[in-house]
PDB file of C-alpha atoms and ligand atoms in Angstrom:
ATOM      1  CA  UNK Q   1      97.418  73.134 106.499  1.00 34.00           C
ATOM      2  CA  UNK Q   2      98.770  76.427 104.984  1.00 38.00           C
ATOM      3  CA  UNK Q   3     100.873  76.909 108.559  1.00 40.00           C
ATOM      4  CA  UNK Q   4     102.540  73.384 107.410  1.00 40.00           C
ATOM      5  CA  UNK Q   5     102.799  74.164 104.184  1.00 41.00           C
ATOM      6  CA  UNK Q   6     104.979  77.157 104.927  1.00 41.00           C
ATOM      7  CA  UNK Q   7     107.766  75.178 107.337  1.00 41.00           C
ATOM      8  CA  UNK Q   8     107.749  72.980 104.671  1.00 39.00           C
ATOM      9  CA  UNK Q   9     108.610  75.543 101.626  1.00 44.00           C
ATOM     10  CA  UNK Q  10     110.693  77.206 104.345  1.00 43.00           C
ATOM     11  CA  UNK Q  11     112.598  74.020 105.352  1.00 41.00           C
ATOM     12  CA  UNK Q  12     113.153  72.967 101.858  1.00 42.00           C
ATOM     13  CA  UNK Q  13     114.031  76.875 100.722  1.00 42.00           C
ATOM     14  CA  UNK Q  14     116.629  76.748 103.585  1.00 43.00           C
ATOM     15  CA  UNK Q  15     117.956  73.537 102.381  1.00 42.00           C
ATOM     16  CA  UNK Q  16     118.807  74.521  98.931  1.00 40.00           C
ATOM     17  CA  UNK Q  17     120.106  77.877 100.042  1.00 41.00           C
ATOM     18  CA  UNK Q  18     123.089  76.479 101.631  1.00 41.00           C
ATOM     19  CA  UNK Q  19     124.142  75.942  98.124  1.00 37.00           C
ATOM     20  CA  UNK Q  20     126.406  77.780  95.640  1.00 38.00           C
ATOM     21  CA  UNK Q  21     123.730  79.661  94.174  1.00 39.00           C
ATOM     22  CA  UNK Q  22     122.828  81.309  97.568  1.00 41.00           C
ATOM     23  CA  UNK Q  23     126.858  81.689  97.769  1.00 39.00           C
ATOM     24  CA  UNK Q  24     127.444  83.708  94.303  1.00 40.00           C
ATOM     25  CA  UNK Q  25     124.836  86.476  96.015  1.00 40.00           C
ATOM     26  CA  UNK Q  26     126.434  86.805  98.979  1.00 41.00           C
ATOM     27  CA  UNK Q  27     129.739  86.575  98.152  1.00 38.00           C
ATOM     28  CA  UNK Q  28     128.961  88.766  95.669  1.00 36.00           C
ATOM     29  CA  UNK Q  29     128.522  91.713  97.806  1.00 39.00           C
ATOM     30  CA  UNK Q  30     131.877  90.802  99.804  1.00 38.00           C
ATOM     31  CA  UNK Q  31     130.016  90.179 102.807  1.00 40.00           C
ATOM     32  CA  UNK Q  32     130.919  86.337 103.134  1.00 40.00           C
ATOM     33  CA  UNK Q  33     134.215  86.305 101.009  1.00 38.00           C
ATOM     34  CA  UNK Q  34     136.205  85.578 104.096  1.00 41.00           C
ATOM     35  CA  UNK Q  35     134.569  83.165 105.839  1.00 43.00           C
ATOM     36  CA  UNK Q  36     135.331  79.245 106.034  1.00 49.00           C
ATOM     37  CA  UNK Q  37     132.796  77.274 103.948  1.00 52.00           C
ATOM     38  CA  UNK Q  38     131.019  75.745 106.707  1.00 57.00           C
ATOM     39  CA  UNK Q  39     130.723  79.008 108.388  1.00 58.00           C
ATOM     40  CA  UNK Q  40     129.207  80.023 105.059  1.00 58.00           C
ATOM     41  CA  UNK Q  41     126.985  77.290 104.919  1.00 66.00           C
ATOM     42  CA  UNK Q  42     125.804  78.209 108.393  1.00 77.00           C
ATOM     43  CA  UNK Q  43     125.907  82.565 107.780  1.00 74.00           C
ATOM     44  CA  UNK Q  44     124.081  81.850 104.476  1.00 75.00           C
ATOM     45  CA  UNK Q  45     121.214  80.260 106.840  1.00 86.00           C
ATOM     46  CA  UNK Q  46     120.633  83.281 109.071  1.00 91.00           C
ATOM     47  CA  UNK Q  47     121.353  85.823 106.328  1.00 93.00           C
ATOM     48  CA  UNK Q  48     118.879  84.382 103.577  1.00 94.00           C
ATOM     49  CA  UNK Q  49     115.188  85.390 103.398  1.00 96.00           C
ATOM     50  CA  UNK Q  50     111.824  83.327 102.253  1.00 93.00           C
ATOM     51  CA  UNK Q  51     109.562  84.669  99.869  1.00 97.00           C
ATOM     52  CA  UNK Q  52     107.221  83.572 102.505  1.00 96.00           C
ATOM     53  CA  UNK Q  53     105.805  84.928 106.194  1.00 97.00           C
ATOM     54  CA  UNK Q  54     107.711  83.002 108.735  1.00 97.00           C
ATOM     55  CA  UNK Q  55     104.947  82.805 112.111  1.00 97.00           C
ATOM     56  CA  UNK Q  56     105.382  84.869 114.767  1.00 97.00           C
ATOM     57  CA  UNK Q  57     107.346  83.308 117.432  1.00 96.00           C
ATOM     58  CA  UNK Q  58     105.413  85.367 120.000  1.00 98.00           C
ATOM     59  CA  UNK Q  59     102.071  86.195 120.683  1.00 98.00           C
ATOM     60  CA  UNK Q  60     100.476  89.644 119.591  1.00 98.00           C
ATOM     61  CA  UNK Q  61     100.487  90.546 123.238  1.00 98.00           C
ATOM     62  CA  UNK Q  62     103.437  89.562 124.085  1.00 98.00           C
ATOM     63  CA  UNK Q  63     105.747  93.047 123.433  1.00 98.00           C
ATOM     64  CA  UNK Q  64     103.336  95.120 125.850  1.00 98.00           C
ATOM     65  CA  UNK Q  65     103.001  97.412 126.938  1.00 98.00           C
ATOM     66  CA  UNK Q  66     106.040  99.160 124.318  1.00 98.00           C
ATOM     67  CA  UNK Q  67     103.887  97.272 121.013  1.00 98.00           C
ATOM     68  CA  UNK Q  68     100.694  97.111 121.532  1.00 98.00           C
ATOM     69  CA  UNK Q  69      98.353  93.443 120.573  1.00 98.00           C
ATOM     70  CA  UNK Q  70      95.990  95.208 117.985  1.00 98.00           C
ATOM     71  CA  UNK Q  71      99.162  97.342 116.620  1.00 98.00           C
ATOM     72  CA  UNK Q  72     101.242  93.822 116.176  1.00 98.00           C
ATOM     73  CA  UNK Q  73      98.119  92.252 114.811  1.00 98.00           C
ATOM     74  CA  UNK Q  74      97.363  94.782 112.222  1.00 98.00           C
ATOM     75  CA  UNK Q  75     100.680  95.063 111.194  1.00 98.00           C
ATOM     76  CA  UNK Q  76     101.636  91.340 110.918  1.00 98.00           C
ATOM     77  CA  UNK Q  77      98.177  90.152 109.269  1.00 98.00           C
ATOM     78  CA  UNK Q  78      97.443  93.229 107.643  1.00 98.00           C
ATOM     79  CA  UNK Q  79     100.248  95.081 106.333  1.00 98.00           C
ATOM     80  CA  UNK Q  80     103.529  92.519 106.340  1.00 98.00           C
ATOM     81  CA  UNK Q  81     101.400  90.070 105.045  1.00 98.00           C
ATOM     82  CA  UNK Q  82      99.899  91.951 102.033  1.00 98.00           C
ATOM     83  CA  UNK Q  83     103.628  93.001 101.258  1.00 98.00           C
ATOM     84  CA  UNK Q  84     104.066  89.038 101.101  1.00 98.00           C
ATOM     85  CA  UNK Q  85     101.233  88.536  98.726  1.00 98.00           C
ATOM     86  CA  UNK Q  86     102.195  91.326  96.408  1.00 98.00           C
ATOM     87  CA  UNK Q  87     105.665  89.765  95.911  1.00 98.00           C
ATOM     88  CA  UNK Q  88     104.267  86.751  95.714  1.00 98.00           C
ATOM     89  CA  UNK Q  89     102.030  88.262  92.697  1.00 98.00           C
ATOM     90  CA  UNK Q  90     105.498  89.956  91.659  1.00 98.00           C
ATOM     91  CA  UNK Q  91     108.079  86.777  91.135  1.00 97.00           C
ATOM     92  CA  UNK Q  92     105.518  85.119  89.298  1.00 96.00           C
ATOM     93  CA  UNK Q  93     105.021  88.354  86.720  1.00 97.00           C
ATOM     94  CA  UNK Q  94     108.450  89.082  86.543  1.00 97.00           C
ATOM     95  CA  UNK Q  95     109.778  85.173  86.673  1.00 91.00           C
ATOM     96  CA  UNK Q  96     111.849  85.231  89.528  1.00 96.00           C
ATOM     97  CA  UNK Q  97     113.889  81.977  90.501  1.00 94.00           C
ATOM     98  CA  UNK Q  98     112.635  81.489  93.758  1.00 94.00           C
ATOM     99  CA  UNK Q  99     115.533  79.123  94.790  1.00 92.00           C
ATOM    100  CA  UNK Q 100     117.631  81.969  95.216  1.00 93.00           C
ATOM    101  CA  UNK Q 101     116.955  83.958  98.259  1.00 94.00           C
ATOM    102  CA  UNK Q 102     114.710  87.156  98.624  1.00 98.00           C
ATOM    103  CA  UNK Q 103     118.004  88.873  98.821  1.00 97.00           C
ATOM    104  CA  UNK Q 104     119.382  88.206  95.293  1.00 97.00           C
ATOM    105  CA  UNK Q 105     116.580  90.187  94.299  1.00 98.00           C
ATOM    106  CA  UNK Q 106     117.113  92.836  96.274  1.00 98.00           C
ATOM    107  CA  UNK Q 107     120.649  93.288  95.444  1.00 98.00           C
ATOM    108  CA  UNK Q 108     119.632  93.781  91.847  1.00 98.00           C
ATOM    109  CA  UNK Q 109     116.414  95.852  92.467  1.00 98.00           C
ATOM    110  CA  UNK Q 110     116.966  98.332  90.049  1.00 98.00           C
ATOM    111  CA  UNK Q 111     116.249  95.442  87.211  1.00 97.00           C
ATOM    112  CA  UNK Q 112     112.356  94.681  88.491  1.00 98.00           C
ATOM    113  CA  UNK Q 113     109.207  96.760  89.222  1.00 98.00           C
ATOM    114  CA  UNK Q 114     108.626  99.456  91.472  1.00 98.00           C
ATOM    115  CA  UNK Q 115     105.779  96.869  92.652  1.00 98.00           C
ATOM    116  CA  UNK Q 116     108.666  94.219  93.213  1.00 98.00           C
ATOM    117  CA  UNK Q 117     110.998  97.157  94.965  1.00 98.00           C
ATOM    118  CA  UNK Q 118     108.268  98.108  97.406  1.00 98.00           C
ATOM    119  CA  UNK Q 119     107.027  94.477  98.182  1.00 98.00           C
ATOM    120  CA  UNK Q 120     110.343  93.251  98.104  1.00 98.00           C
ATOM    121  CA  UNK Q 121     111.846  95.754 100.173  1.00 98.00           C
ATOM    122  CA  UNK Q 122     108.234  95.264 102.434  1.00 98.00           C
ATOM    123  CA  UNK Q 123     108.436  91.548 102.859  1.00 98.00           C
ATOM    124  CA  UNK Q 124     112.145  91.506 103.937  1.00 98.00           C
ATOM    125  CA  UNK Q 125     112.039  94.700 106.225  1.00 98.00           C
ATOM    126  CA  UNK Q 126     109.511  92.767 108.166  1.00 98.00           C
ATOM    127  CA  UNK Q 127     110.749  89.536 108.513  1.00 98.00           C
ATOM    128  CA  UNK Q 128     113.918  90.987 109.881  1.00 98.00           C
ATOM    129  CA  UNK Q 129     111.216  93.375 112.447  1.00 98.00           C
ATOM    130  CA  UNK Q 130     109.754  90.152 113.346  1.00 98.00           C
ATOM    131  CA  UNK Q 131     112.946  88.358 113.988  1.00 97.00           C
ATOM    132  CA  UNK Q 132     114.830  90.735 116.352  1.00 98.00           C
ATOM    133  CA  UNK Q 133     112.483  91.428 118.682  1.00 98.00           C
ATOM    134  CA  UNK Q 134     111.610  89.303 121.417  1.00 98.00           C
ATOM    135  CA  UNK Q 135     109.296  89.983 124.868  1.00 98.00           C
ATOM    136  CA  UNK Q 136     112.357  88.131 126.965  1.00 97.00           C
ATOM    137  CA  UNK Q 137     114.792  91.009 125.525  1.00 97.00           C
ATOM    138  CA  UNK Q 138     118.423  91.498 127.261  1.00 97.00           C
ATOM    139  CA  UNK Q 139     119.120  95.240 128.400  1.00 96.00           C
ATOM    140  CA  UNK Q 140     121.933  95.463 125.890  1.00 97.00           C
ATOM    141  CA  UNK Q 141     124.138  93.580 123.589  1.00 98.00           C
ATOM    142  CA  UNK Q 142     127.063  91.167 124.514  1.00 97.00           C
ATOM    143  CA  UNK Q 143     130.643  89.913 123.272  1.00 97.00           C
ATOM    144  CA  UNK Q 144     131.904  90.848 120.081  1.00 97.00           C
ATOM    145  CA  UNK Q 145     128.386  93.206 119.182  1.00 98.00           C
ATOM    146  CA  UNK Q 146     128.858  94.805 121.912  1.00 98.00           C
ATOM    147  CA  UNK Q 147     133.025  95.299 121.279  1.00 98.00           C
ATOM    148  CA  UNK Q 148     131.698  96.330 117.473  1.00 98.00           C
ATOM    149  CA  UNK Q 149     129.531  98.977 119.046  1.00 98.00           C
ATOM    150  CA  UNK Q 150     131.435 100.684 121.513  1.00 98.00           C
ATOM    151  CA  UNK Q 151     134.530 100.515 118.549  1.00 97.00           C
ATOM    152  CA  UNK Q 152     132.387 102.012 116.079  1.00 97.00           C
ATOM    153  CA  UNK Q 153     129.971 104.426 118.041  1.00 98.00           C
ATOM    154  CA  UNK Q 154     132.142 105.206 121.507  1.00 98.00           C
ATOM    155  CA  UNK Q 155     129.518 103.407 123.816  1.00 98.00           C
ATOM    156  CA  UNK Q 156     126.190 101.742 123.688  1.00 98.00           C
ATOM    157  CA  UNK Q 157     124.555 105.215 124.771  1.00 98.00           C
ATOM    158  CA  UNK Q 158     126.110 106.411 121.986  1.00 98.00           C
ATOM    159  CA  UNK Q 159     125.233 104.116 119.691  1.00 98.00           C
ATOM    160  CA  UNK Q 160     121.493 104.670 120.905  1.00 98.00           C
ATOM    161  CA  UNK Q 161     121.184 108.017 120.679  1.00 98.00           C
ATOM    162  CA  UNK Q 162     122.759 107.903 116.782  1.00 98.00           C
ATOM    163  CA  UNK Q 163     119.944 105.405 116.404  1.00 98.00           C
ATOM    164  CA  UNK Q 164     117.154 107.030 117.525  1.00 98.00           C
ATOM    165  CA  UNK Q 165     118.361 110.310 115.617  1.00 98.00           C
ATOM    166  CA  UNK Q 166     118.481 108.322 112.789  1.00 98.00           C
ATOM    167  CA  UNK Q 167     114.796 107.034 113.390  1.00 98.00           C
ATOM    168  CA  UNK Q 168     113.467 110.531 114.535  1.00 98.00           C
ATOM    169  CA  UNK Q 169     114.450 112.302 111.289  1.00 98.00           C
ATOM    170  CA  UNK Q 170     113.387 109.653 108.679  1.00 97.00           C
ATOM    171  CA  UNK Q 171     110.970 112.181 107.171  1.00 96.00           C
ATOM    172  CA  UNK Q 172     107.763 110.527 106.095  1.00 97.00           C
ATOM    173  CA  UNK Q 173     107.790 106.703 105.967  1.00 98.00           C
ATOM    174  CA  UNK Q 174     110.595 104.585 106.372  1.00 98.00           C
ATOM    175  CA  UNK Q 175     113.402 102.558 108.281  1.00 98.00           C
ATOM    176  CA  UNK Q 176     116.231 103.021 110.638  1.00 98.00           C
ATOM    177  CA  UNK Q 177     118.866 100.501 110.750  1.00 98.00           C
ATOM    178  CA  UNK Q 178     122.077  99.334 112.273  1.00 98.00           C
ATOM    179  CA  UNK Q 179     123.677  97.567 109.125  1.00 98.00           C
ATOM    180  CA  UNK Q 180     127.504  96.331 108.385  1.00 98.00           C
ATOM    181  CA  UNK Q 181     128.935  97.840 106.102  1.00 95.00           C
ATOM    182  CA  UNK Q 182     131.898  96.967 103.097  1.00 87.00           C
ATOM    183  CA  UNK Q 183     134.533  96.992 104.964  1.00 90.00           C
ATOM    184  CA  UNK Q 184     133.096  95.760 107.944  1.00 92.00           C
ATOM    185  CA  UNK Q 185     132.139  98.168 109.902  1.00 95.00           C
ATOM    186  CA  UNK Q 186     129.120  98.746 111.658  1.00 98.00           C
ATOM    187  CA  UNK Q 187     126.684 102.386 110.220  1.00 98.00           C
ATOM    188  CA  UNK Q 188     123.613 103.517 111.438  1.00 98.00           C
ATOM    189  CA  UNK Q 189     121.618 105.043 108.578  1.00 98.00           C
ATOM    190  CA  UNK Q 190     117.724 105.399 107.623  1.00 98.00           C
ATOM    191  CA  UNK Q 191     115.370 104.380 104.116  1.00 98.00           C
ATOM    192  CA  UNK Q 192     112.294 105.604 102.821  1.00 98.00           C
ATOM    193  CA  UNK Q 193     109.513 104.031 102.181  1.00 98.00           C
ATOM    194  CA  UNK Q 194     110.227 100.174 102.035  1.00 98.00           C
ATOM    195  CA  UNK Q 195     113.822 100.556 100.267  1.00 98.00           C
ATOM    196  CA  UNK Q 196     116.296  98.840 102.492  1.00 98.00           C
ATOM    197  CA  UNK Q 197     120.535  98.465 102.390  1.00 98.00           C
ATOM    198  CA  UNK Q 198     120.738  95.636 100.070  1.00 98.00           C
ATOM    199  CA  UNK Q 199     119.057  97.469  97.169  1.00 98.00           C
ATOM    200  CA  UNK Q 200     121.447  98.279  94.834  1.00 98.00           C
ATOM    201  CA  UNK Q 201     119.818 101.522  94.731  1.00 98.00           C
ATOM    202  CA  UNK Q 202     119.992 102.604  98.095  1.00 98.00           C
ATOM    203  CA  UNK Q 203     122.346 105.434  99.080  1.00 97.00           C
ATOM    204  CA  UNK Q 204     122.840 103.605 102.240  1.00 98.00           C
ATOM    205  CA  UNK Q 205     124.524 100.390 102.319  1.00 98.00           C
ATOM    206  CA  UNK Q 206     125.196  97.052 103.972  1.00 98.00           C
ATOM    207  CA  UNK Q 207     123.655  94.100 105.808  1.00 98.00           C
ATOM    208  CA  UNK Q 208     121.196  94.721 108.054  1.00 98.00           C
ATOM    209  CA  UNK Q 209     121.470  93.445 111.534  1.00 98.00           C
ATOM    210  CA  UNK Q 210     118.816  95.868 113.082  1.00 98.00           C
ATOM    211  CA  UNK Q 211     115.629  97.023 111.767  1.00 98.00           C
ATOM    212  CA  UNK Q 212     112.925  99.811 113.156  1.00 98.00           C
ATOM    213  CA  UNK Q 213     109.696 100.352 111.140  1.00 98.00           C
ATOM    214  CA  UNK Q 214     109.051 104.277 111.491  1.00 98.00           C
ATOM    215  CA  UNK Q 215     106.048 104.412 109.504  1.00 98.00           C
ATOM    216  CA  UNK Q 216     103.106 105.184 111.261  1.00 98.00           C
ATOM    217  CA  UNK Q 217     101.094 101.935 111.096  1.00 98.00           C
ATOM    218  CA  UNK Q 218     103.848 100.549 113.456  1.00 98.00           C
ATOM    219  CA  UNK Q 219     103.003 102.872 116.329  1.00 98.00           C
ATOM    220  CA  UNK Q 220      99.893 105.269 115.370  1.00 98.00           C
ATOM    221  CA  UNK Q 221      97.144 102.970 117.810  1.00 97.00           C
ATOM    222  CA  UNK Q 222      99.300 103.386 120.491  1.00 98.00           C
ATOM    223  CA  UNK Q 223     101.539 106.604 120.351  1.00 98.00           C
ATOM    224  CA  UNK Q 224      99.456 108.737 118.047  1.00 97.00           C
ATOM    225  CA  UNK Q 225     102.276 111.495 116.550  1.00 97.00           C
ATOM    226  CA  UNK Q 226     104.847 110.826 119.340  1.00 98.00           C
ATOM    227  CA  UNK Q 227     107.431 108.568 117.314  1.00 98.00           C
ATOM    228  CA  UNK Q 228     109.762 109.412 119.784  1.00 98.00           C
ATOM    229  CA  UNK Q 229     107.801 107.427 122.239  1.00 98.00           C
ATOM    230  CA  UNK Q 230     107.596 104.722 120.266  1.00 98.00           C
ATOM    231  CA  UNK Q 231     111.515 104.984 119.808  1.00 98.00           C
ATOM    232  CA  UNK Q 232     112.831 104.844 123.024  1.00 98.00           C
ATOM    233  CA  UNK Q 233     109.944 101.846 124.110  1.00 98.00           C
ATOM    234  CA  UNK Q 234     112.218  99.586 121.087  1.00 98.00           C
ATOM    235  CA  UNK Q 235     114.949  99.142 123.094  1.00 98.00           C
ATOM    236  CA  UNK Q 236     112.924  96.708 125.665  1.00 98.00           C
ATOM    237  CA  UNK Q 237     112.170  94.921 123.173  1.00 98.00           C
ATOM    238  CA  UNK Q 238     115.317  93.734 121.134  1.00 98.00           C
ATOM    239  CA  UNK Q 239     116.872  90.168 120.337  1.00 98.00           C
ATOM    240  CA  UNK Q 240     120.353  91.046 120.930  1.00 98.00           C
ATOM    241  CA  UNK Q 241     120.810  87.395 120.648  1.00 98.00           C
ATOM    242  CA  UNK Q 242     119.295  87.038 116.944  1.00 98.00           C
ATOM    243  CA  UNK Q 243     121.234  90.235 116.342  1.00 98.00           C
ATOM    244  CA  UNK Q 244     124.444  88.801 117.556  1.00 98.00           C
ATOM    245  CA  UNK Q 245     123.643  85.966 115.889  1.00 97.00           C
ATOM    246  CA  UNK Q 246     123.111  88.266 111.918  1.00 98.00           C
ATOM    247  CA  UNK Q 247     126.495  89.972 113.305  1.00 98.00           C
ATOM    248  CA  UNK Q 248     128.549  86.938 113.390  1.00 96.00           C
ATOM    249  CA  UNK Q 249     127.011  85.680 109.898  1.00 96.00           C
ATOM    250  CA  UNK Q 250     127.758  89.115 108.018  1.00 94.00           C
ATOM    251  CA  UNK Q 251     131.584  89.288 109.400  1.00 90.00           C
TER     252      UNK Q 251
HETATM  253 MN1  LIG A 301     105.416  98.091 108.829  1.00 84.36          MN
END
């Protein structure tokens, strides 16, 4: 019943944020202002986040042997879905108009709670974890990410190993990300804690196509201390697809 419940809220929260009130957010940040409103309609879709969990579309098992089953289980029922309840408890403290899209509040951050910043942040980093990794993963990305890539790195090795450095040298608890930026280019660039690239108070900035979870819940079972490890074992494991797909919708 609650599973149903969800698609349903999720459904009907998609449904409305096709609207204009989804479009003042985005647009907002320049990210959308030149598309065609269809294509808006459509990059507004992929782009927008519930204040719900969305279900796995794998099984717990299914990233071994580079996530391991207990490590995806924890950190799905445990972790990603306590930073779900705490925003839940959040919006309805700080009256949040959950029509508009997680990312409205995001973009604003510095207006809530450090409860809504970190559950916020929490909730959204994870959905996107969730979302671009798949066990059926392509060696590397195609078409116009991949063009973006080489343009804006030099070549998908280099691109990699900016990546990982980014990842390695998050200090403490955090995220690495591959993110477009203002003017359309594609960064790499890291967050602490849960912060992520839409928060207005972020030093680093843009849309995030890419996520990695560095913190040590997301690998600790498994890799102990060697992050590294845990790094390189993320590339088998990517959606290039879903990420091509978050490309096209930011440009
Ligand atoms: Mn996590």
């Amino acid at each position: 019943m609650k599973l149903s419940h969800e698609l349903i809220s999720r459904r009907s929260f998609l449904a409305t944020s096709s609207k204009a009130s989804l479009a003042m957010g985005l647009v907002g940040t320049g990210v959308l202002s030149a598309c065609s409103n269809d294509a808006k309609g459509d990059a507004q879709s992929i782009l927008a986040t519930s204040f719900t969990q969305t279900p796995l579309s794998f099984d717990f098992s299914a990233l071994e042997p580079h996530i391991d089953a207990m490590t995806m289980e924890i950190h799905f029922t445990k972790h990603a879905a306590g930073y779900a309840k705490n925003l839940n408890d959040a919006i309805g403290e700080e009256n949040v108009d959950t029509n508009k899209p997680l990312e409205d509040v995001l973009a604003n951050i510095s207006q809530y709670s450090t409860k809504m910043r970190n559950n916020g942040g929490g909730h959204y980093n994870h959905e996107l974890f969730w979302q671009i990794m798949t066990p059926d993963a392509a060696e590397r990305p195609e078409g116009d990410l991949s063009a973006a890539i080489d343009e804006s790195f030099g070549s998908f090795e280099a691109f990699v190993q900016e990546f990982e450095k980014a990842a390695a040298t998050r200090f403490g608890s955090g995220w690495a990300w591959l993110v477009v930026g203002s003017d359309n280019k594609l960064m790499i660039g890291s967050t602490p804690n849960q912060d992520n690239p839409l928060m207005d108070i972020s030093d680093f900035k843009g849309t995030p196509l890419l996520g990695l979870d560095v913190w040590e819940h997301a690998y600790y079972l498994n890799y102990q201390n060697r992050r590294a490890d845990y790094i390189s074992a993320f590339w088998n494991i990517i959606n290039w697809n879903k990420v091509a797909e978050r490309f096209s919708a930011s440009m």
